[in-house]
PDB file of C-alpha atoms and ligand atoms in Angstrom:
ATOM      1  CA  MET A 264      67.803 -10.646  26.058  1.00  0.00           C
ATOM      2  CA  TYR A 265      64.898 -10.399  28.479  1.00  0.00           C
ATOM      3  CA  ASP A 266      65.016  -8.341  31.675  1.00  0.00           C
ATOM      4  CA  LEU A 267      63.108  -9.905  34.565  1.00  0.00           C
ATOM      5  CA  TYR A 268      62.273  -7.922  37.706  1.00  0.00           C
ATOM      6  CA  VAL A 269      61.772  -9.936  40.887  1.00  0.00           C
ATOM      7  CA  ALA A 270      61.607  -9.211  44.622  1.00  0.00           C
ATOM      8  CA  ASN A 271      63.089 -10.979  47.672  1.00  0.00           C
ATOM      9  CA  LYS A 272      63.561 -14.653  46.871  1.00  0.00           C
ATOM     10  CA  ASN A 273      62.596 -15.595  50.416  1.00  0.00           C
ATOM     11  CA  TYR A 274      59.114 -14.076  50.110  1.00  0.00           C
ATOM     12  CA  SER A 275      58.121 -13.406  46.521  1.00  0.00           C
ATOM     13  CA  SER A 276      56.035 -16.306  45.272  1.00  0.00           C
ATOM     14  CA  TRP A 277      54.819 -14.433  42.194  1.00  0.00           C
ATOM     15  CA  SER A 278      58.396 -13.615  41.188  1.00  0.00           C
ATOM     16  CA  LEU A 279      59.392 -17.269  41.397  1.00  0.00           C
ATOM     17  CA  ARG A 280      56.987 -18.367  38.653  1.00  0.00           C
ATOM     18  CA  PRO A 281      58.587 -16.737  35.570  1.00  0.00           C
ATOM     19  CA  TRP A 282      62.071 -16.999  37.083  1.00  0.00           C
ATOM     20  CA  VAL A 283      61.876 -20.799  37.487  1.00  0.00           C
ATOM     21  CA  LEU A 284      60.209 -21.131  34.076  1.00  0.00           C
ATOM     22  CA  LEU A 285      62.982 -19.205  32.317  1.00  0.00           C
ATOM     23  CA  ARG A 286      65.644 -21.157  34.193  1.00  0.00           C
ATOM     24  CA  GLU A 287      64.102 -24.569  33.518  1.00  0.00           C
ATOM     25  CA  LEU A 288      63.629 -23.777  29.825  1.00  0.00           C
ATOM     26  CA  ARG A 289      67.202 -22.437  29.615  1.00  0.00           C
ATOM     27  CA  ILE A 290      65.968 -19.110  28.238  1.00  0.00           C
ATOM     28  CA  PRO A 291      68.597 -16.453  28.961  1.00  0.00           C
ATOM     29  CA  PHE A 292      67.545 -13.377  30.933  1.00  0.00           C
ATOM     30  CA  VAL A 293      68.994 -10.615  33.045  1.00  0.00           C
ATOM     31  CA  GLU A 294      67.647 -10.594  36.580  1.00  0.00           C
ATOM     32  CA  HIS A 295      66.921  -7.364  38.452  1.00  0.00           C
ATOM     33  CA  GLN A 296      66.054  -7.679  42.122  1.00  0.00           C
ATOM     34  CA  LEU A 297      64.077  -5.244  44.260  1.00  0.00           C
ATOM     35  CA  PHE A 298      63.718  -5.621  48.007  1.00  0.00           C
ATOM     36  CA  PHE A 299      60.477  -5.074  49.908  1.00  0.00           C
ATOM     37  CA  GLY A 300      60.973  -2.123  52.213  1.00  0.00           C
ATOM     38  CA  ASP A 301      63.354  -0.299  49.826  1.00  0.00           C
ATOM     39  CA  ALA A 302      60.998   2.619  49.098  1.00  0.00           C
ATOM     40  CA  SER A 303      63.243   4.441  46.618  1.00  0.00           C
ATOM     41  CA  GLY A 304      63.907   1.242  44.641  1.00  0.00           C
ATOM     42  CA  TRP A 305      60.160   0.578  44.290  1.00  0.00           C
ATOM     43  CA  GLU A 306      59.502   4.227  43.400  1.00  0.00           C
ATOM     44  CA  ALA A 307      61.979   3.967  40.520  1.00  0.00           C
ATOM     45  CA  TYR A 308      60.484   0.603  39.527  1.00  0.00           C
ATOM     46  CA  ARG A 309      57.030   2.174  39.023  1.00  0.00           C
ATOM     47  CA  LYS A 310      58.509   3.944  36.005  1.00  0.00           C
ATOM     48  CA  ILE A 311      59.209   0.490  34.512  1.00  0.00           C
ATOM     49  CA  SER A 312      56.133  -1.514  35.547  1.00  0.00           C
ATOM     50  CA  PRO A 313      52.721   0.180  35.351  1.00  0.00           C
ATOM     51  CA  SER A 314      51.299  -1.935  38.215  1.00  0.00           C
ATOM     52  CA  GLY A 315      54.370  -1.409  40.374  1.00  0.00           C
ATOM     53  CA  LYS A 316      54.250  -5.117  41.234  1.00  0.00           C
ATOM     54  CA  VAL A 317      56.681  -7.916  40.533  1.00  0.00           C
ATOM     55  CA  PRO A 318      57.274  -9.886  38.426  1.00  0.00           C
ATOM     56  CA  CYS A 319      57.715  -7.830  35.285  1.00  0.00           C
ATOM     57  CA  LEU A 320      59.396  -8.875  32.061  1.00  0.00           C
ATOM     58  CA  VAL A 321      60.881  -6.287  29.730  1.00  0.00           C
ATOM     59  CA  ASP A 322      61.719  -7.292  26.178  1.00  0.00           C
ATOM     60  CA  GLY A 323      63.169  -4.241  24.455  1.00  0.00           C
ATOM     61  CA  GLY A 324      60.228  -1.835  24.218  1.00  0.00           C
ATOM     62  CA  THR A 325      57.639  -4.375  25.421  1.00  0.00           C
ATOM     63  CA  VAL A 326      56.650  -4.523  29.087  1.00  0.00           C
ATOM     64  CA  VAL A 327      54.739  -7.554  30.464  1.00  0.00           C
ATOM     65  CA  TRP A 328      53.707  -7.088  34.099  1.00  0.00           C
ATOM     66  CA  ASP A 329      51.895 -10.171  35.343  1.00  0.00           C
ATOM     67  CA  SER A 330      53.167 -13.717  35.842  1.00  0.00           C
ATOM     68  CA  LEU A 331      50.478 -15.342  33.689  1.00  0.00           C
ATOM     69  CA  SER A 332      50.913 -12.758  30.942  1.00  0.00           C
ATOM     70  CA  ILE A 333      54.663 -13.344  31.071  1.00  0.00           C
ATOM     71  CA  ALA A 334      54.108 -17.091  30.563  1.00  0.00           C
ATOM     72  CA  GLU A 335      51.856 -16.383  27.572  1.00  0.00           C
ATOM     73  CA  TYR A 336      54.282 -13.831  26.117  1.00  0.00           C
ATOM     74  CA  LEU A 337      57.114 -16.348  26.386  1.00  0.00           C
ATOM     75  CA  ALA A 338      54.889 -19.049  24.855  1.00  0.00           C
ATOM     76  CA  GLU A 339      54.566 -16.940  21.706  1.00  0.00           C
ATOM     77  CA  ARG A 340      58.356 -17.038  21.348  1.00  0.00           C
ATOM     78  CA  HIS A 341      59.461 -20.373  22.790  1.00  0.00           C
ATOM     79  CA  ASP A 342      57.947 -23.784  22.017  1.00  0.00           C
ATOM     80  CA  ALA A 343      58.290 -25.514  25.366  1.00  0.00           C
ATOM     81  CA  VAL A 344      56.393 -23.113  27.657  1.00  0.00           C
ATOM     82  CA  TRP A 345      53.139 -25.126  27.418  1.00  0.00           C
ATOM     83  CA  PRO A 346      52.757 -28.803  26.464  1.00  0.00           C
ATOM     84  CA  THR A 347      52.665 -29.436  22.705  1.00  0.00           C
ATOM     85  CA  GLU A 348      49.666 -31.765  22.845  1.00  0.00           C
ATOM     86  CA  ALA A 349      46.383 -29.797  22.806  1.00  0.00           C
ATOM     87  CA  ALA A 350      44.592 -31.677  25.629  1.00  0.00           C
ATOM     88  CA  ALA A 351      47.633 -31.411  27.902  1.00  0.00           C
ATOM     89  CA  ARG A 352      47.967 -27.729  27.005  1.00  0.00           C
ATOM     90  CA  ALA A 353      44.319 -27.047  27.870  1.00  0.00           C
ATOM     91  CA  TRP A 354      44.704 -28.875  31.181  1.00  0.00           C
ATOM     92  CA  ALA A 355      47.954 -27.032  31.980  1.00  0.00           C
ATOM     93  CA  ARG A 356      46.466 -23.634  31.177  1.00  0.00           C
ATOM     94  CA  SER A 357      43.380 -24.353  33.298  1.00  0.00           C
ATOM     95  CA  ALA A 358      45.473 -25.539  36.246  1.00  0.00           C
ATOM     96  CA  ALA A 359      47.797 -22.515  36.019  1.00  0.00           C
ATOM     97  CA  ALA A 360      44.801 -20.173  35.828  1.00  0.00           C
ATOM     98  CA  GLU A 361      43.235 -21.905  38.842  1.00  0.00           C
ATOM     99  CA  MET A 362      46.395 -21.163  40.805  1.00  0.00           C
ATOM    100  CA  HIS A 363      46.558 -17.615  39.489  1.00  0.00           C
ATOM    101  CA  SER A 364      43.034 -16.729  40.596  1.00  0.00           C
ATOM    102  CA  GLY A 365      42.395 -19.052  43.535  1.00  0.00           C
ATOM    103  CA  PHE A 366      43.658 -20.859  46.613  1.00  0.00           C
ATOM    104  CA  ASN A 367      43.204 -17.696  48.676  1.00  0.00           C
ATOM    105  CA  GLU A 368      43.240 -19.435  52.044  1.00  0.00           C
ATOM    106  CA  LEU A 369      46.540 -21.165  51.287  1.00  0.00           C
ATOM    107  CA  ARG A 370      48.015 -17.965  49.936  1.00  0.00           C
ATOM    108  CA  ASN A 371      46.902 -15.800  52.863  1.00  0.00           C
ATOM    109  CA  ARG A 372      47.510 -18.220  55.704  1.00  0.00           C
ATOM    110  CA  CYS A 373      50.734 -19.759  54.411  1.00  0.00           C
ATOM    111  CA  SER A 374      52.641 -16.873  52.841  1.00  0.00           C
ATOM    112  CA  MET A 375      55.883 -17.916  51.205  1.00  0.00           C
ATOM    113  CA  SER A 376      58.974 -17.645  53.358  1.00  0.00           C
ATOM    114  CA  CYS A 377      61.446 -20.176  52.013  1.00  0.00           C
ATOM    115  CA  GLY A 378      63.973 -20.135  54.827  1.00  0.00           C
ATOM    116  CA  VAL A 379      61.597 -20.672  57.742  1.00  0.00           C
ATOM    117  CA  LYS A 380      59.746 -23.651  59.251  1.00  0.00           C
ATOM    118  CA  VAL A 381      56.402 -22.710  60.803  1.00  0.00           C
ATOM    119  CA  ARG A 382      53.691 -24.510  62.777  1.00  0.00           C
ATOM    120  CA  LEU A 383      50.288 -23.033  61.985  1.00  0.00           C
ATOM    121  CA  ILE A 384      48.197 -21.834  64.924  1.00  0.00           C
ATOM    122  CA  GLU A 385      44.921 -22.572  63.172  1.00  0.00           C
ATOM    123  CA  HIS A 386      44.150 -24.998  60.401  1.00  0.00           C
ATOM    124  CA  PRO A 387      40.665 -24.040  59.169  1.00  0.00           C
ATOM    125  CA  ALA A 388      38.532 -26.153  56.856  1.00  0.00           C
ATOM    126  CA  ALA A 389      39.088 -23.683  54.009  1.00  0.00           C
ATOM    127  CA  LEU A 390      42.818 -24.414  54.154  1.00  0.00           C
ATOM    128  CA  ASP A 391      42.164 -28.164  54.105  1.00  0.00           C
ATOM    129  CA  ARG A 392      39.942 -27.649  51.058  1.00  0.00           C
ATOM    130  CA  ASP A 393      42.695 -25.736  49.215  1.00  0.00           C
ATOM    131  CA  ILE A 394      45.288 -28.382  50.051  1.00  0.00           C
ATOM    132  CA  ALA A 395      42.940 -31.219  49.100  1.00  0.00           C
ATOM    133  CA  ARG A 396      42.141 -29.565  45.769  1.00  0.00           C
ATOM    134  CA  ILE A 397      45.831 -29.049  44.989  1.00  0.00           C
ATOM    135  CA  GLY A 398      46.554 -32.687  45.854  1.00  0.00           C
ATOM    136  CA  ALA A 399      43.698 -33.890  43.633  1.00  0.00           C
ATOM    137  CA  LEU A 400      44.766 -31.622  40.767  1.00  0.00           C
ATOM    138  CA  TRP A 401      48.380 -32.787  40.923  1.00  0.00           C
ATOM    139  CA  ASN A 402      47.330 -36.454  41.091  1.00  0.00           C
ATOM    140  CA  ASP A 403      45.059 -35.932  38.107  1.00  0.00           C
ATOM    141  CA  GLY A 404      47.780 -34.298  35.973  1.00  0.00           C
ATOM    142  CA  LEU A 405      50.473 -36.785  36.939  1.00  0.00           C
ATOM    143  CA  ARG A 406      48.204 -39.775  36.202  1.00  0.00           C
ATOM    144  CA  ARG A 407      46.625 -38.342  33.062  1.00  0.00           C
ATOM    145  CA  PHE A 408      49.853 -37.269  31.357  1.00  0.00           C
ATOM    146  CA  GLY A 409      52.245 -39.802  32.881  1.00  0.00           C
ATOM    147  CA  GLY A 410      54.519 -37.445  34.851  1.00  0.00           C
ATOM    148  CA  PRO A 411      57.028 -36.760  36.172  1.00  0.00           C
ATOM    149  CA  PHE A 412      55.753 -33.192  35.697  1.00  0.00           C
ATOM    150  CA  LEU A 413      52.137 -32.072  35.908  1.00  0.00           C
ATOM    151  CA  ALA A 414      51.388 -32.080  32.202  1.00  0.00           C
ATOM    152  CA  GLY A 415      53.798 -34.782  31.076  1.00  0.00           C
ATOM    153  CA  GLY A 416      57.492 -35.484  30.728  1.00  0.00           C
ATOM    154  CA  ALA A 417      58.730 -31.910  30.624  1.00  0.00           C
ATOM    155  CA  PHE A 418      58.627 -29.009  33.070  1.00  0.00           C
ATOM    156  CA  THR A 419      56.182 -26.446  31.681  1.00  0.00           C
ATOM    157  CA  ALA A 420      54.495 -23.253  32.875  1.00  0.00           C
ATOM    158  CA  VAL A 421      51.958 -25.142  34.977  1.00  0.00           C
ATOM    159  CA  ASP A 422      54.806 -26.553  37.103  1.00  0.00           C
ATOM    160  CA  ALA A 423      56.217 -23.026  37.420  1.00  0.00           C
ATOM    161  CA  PHE A 424      52.841 -21.834  38.752  1.00  0.00           C
ATOM    162  CA  TYR A 425      52.821 -24.504  41.472  1.00  0.00           C
ATOM    163  CA  ALA A 426      56.526 -24.130  42.340  1.00  0.00           C
ATOM    164  CA  PRO A 427      55.779 -21.629  45.168  1.00  0.00           C
ATOM    165  CA  VAL A 428      53.378 -24.201  46.683  1.00  0.00           C
ATOM    166  CA  ALA A 429      56.324 -26.586  47.078  1.00  0.00           C
ATOM    167  CA  PHE A 430      58.098 -24.014  49.271  1.00  0.00           C
ATOM    168  CA  ARG A 431      54.872 -23.451  51.242  1.00  0.00           C
ATOM    169  CA  VAL A 432      54.494 -27.191  51.854  1.00  0.00           C
ATOM    170  CA  GLN A 433      58.088 -27.271  53.114  1.00  0.00           C
ATOM    171  CA  THR A 434      57.692 -24.202  55.349  1.00  0.00           C
ATOM    172  CA  TYR A 435      54.362 -25.128  56.934  1.00  0.00           C
ATOM    173  CA  GLY A 436      54.748 -28.931  56.891  1.00  0.00           C
ATOM    174  CA  LEU A 437      51.500 -29.309  54.933  1.00  0.00           C
ATOM    175  CA  ALA A 438      50.261 -32.884  54.660  1.00  0.00           C
ATOM    176  CA  LEU A 439      49.757 -34.337  51.173  1.00  0.00           C
ATOM    177  CA  ASP A 440      49.300 -37.842  49.831  1.00  0.00           C
ATOM    178  CA  ALA A 441      52.377 -39.792  48.701  1.00  0.00           C
ATOM    179  CA  THR A 442      52.070 -38.880  44.992  1.00  0.00           C
ATOM    180  CA  ALA A 443      51.669 -35.160  45.675  1.00  0.00           C
ATOM    181  CA  ASP A 444      54.437 -35.255  48.251  1.00  0.00           C
ATOM    182  CA  ALA A 445      56.794 -36.908  45.755  1.00  0.00           C
ATOM    183  CA  TYR A 446      55.972 -34.139  43.274  1.00  0.00           C
ATOM    184  CA  VAL A 447      56.853 -31.499  45.882  1.00  0.00           C
ATOM    185  CA  LYS A 448      60.205 -33.226  46.422  1.00  0.00           C
ATOM    186  CA  ARG A 449      60.744 -33.362  42.648  1.00  0.00           C
ATOM    187  CA  LEU A 450      60.177 -29.601  42.387  1.00  0.00           C
ATOM    188  CA  LEU A 451      62.381 -28.836  45.389  1.00  0.00           C
ATOM    189  CA  GLY A 452      65.126 -30.995  43.864  1.00  0.00           C
ATOM    190  CA  LEU A 453      65.322 -29.018  40.606  1.00  0.00           C
ATOM    191  CA  GLU A 454      68.578 -27.088  40.185  1.00  0.00           C
ATOM    192  CA  SER A 455      66.625 -23.868  39.616  1.00  0.00           C
ATOM    193  CA  MET A 456      64.587 -24.340  42.818  1.00  0.00           C
ATOM    194  CA  LYS A 457      67.718 -25.151  44.814  1.00  0.00           C
ATOM    195  CA  ALA A 458      69.376 -21.990  43.452  1.00  0.00           C
ATOM    196  CA  TRP A 459      66.324 -19.853  44.346  1.00  0.00           C
ATOM    197  CA  TYR A 460      66.191 -21.338  47.853  1.00  0.00           C
ATOM    198  CA  ALA A 461      69.948 -20.866  48.407  1.00  0.00           C
ATOM    199  CA  ALA A 462      69.704 -17.216  47.352  1.00  0.00           C
ATOM    200  CA  GLY A 463      66.571 -16.753  49.488  1.00  0.00           C
ATOM    201  CA  ILE A 464      68.165 -17.960  52.692  1.00  0.00           C
ATOM    202  CA  GLU A 465      71.246 -15.821  52.030  1.00  0.00           C
ATOM    203  CA  GLU A 466      69.083 -12.672  52.034  1.00  0.00           C
ATOM    204  CA  THR A 467      69.459 -10.622  55.181  1.00  0.00           C
ATOM    205  CA  VAL A 468      66.727  -8.093  54.362  1.00  0.00           C
ATOM    206  CA  ARG A 469      63.549  -8.748  56.365  1.00  0.00           C
ATOM    207  CA  ASP A 470      60.212  -7.282  55.343  1.00  0.00           C
ATOM    208  CA  PRO A 471      58.209  -6.371  58.478  1.00  0.00           C
ATOM    209  CA  PRO A 472      54.736  -6.830  56.888  1.00  0.00           C
ATOM    210  CA  HIS A 473      55.638 -10.344  55.674  1.00  0.00           C
ATOM    211  CA  GLU A 474      57.202 -11.232  59.045  1.00  0.00           C
ATOM    212  CA  THR A 475      54.169  -9.930  60.977  1.00  0.00           C
ATOM    213  CA  GLU A 476      51.742 -11.814  58.763  1.00  0.00           C
ATOM    214  CA  MET A 477      53.691 -15.040  59.277  1.00  0.00           C
ATOM    215  CA  LEU A 478      53.757 -14.590  63.069  1.00  0.00           C
ATOM    216  CA  GLN A 479      50.012 -13.964  63.123  1.00  0.00           C
ATOM    217  CA  MET A 480      49.444 -17.298  61.420  1.00  0.00           C
ATOM    218  CA  GLY A 481      52.004 -19.511  63.093  1.00  0.00           C
ATOM    219  CA  THR A 482      54.896 -20.218  65.418  1.00  0.00           C
ATOM    220  CA  VAL A 483      58.377 -20.196  63.942  1.00  0.00           C
ATOM    221  CA  LEU A 484      60.042 -23.544  64.651  1.00  0.00           C
ATOM    222  CA  GLN A 485      63.231 -22.892  62.706  1.00  0.00           C
ATOM    223  CA  ASP A 486      64.726 -19.892  60.918  1.00  0.00           C
ATOM    224  CA  LEU A 487      67.475 -20.923  58.512  1.00  0.00           C
ATOM    225  CA  ARG A 488      68.025 -17.497  57.001  1.00  0.00           C
ATOM    226  CA  ALA A 489      71.305 -15.579  57.203  1.00  0.00           C
ATOM    227  CA  LEU A 490      71.323 -12.848  59.824  1.00  0.00           C
TER     228      LEU A 490
HETATM  229  N1  GSH B 236      48.934 -10.789  39.547  1.00  0.00           N
HETATM  230  C1  GSH B 236      50.278 -10.420  39.771  1.00  0.00           C
HETATM  231  C2  GSH B 236      50.520 -10.301  41.249  1.00  0.00           C
HETATM  232  C3  GSH B 236      51.850  -9.746  41.585  1.00  0.00           C
HETATM  233  C4  GSH B 236      52.004  -9.354  43.037  1.00  0.00           C
HETATM  234  O1  GSH B 236      51.042  -9.245  43.817  1.00  0.00           O
HETATM  235  N2  GSH B 236      53.265  -9.092  43.426  1.00  0.00           N
HETATM  236  C5  GSH B 236      53.596  -8.639  44.769  1.00  0.00           C
HETATM  237  C6  GSH B 236      54.808  -9.364  45.339  1.00  0.00           C
HETATM  238  S1  GSH B 236      54.945 -11.062  45.356  1.00  0.00           S
HETATM  239  C7  GSH B 236      54.101  -7.207  44.711  1.00  0.00           C
HETATM  240  O2  GSH B 236      54.745  -6.834  43.774  1.00  0.00           O
HETATM  241  N3  GSH B 236      53.856  -6.412  45.740  1.00  0.00           N
HETATM  242  C8  GSH B 236      54.397  -5.101  45.838  1.00  0.00           C
HETATM  243  C9  GSH B 236      53.355  -4.042  46.047  1.00  0.00           C
HETATM  244  O3  GSH B 236      52.156  -4.389  46.085  1.00  0.00           O
HETATM  245  O4  GSH B 236      53.773  -2.882  46.151  1.00  0.00           O
HETATM  246  C10 GSH B 236      51.210 -11.428  39.071  1.00  0.00           C
HETATM  247  O5  GSH B 236      50.874 -12.600  38.959  1.00  0.00           O
HETATM  248  O6  GSH B 236      52.274 -11.042  38.589  1.00  0.00           O
END
């Protein structure tokens, strides 16, 4: 049985990736949750994960401490993590890597906060470029491999890597074309995503740095989180 360490479901986009992947592939795991701001919890966690960051997967004596590495580790043990067809697999890996190492403007300006609706104060060209690229990439995958998921008929790791973007689109009301928008709705409608969201809005712990960052970037229109 795998142990997966994640942080606050409201905020932690990196944690969501392996969590939603494991859930969608029906791979059993034990979840351990840390909360931002709980200094002693994170201190203890550094003895488990060398980077001290979430997510981290522990499989017996093996520690895997990065979301992309976790996907690859799981792929060595479970068939359905990446598409079976080589061209689809290459596309999916490239798209997941693009998310892993890019889209900085989207990531910095629109930090994940599932339970909140925000109107951005500024909408710079760099953000439009990130959103346009994501829309084009999704359209390409959906058309090339026939959907309803990015690399074909099944949810794979590439969908897990873009799952946090679906929450960002919902929070910040980001405009996408109809095909990309339908894909966001498809992701948000997955049982795993609904469970993550429900747990996220039930969280009462607030992380001041995340809240401050969000308020610097936008105006909160609606806060659906439990008090
Ligand atoms: N490249 C890492 C990034 C992980 C990451 O930045 N995690 C953040 C939270 S979402 C974290 O753990 N921050 C805690 C800290 O920096 O102390 C991955 O993909 O797993």
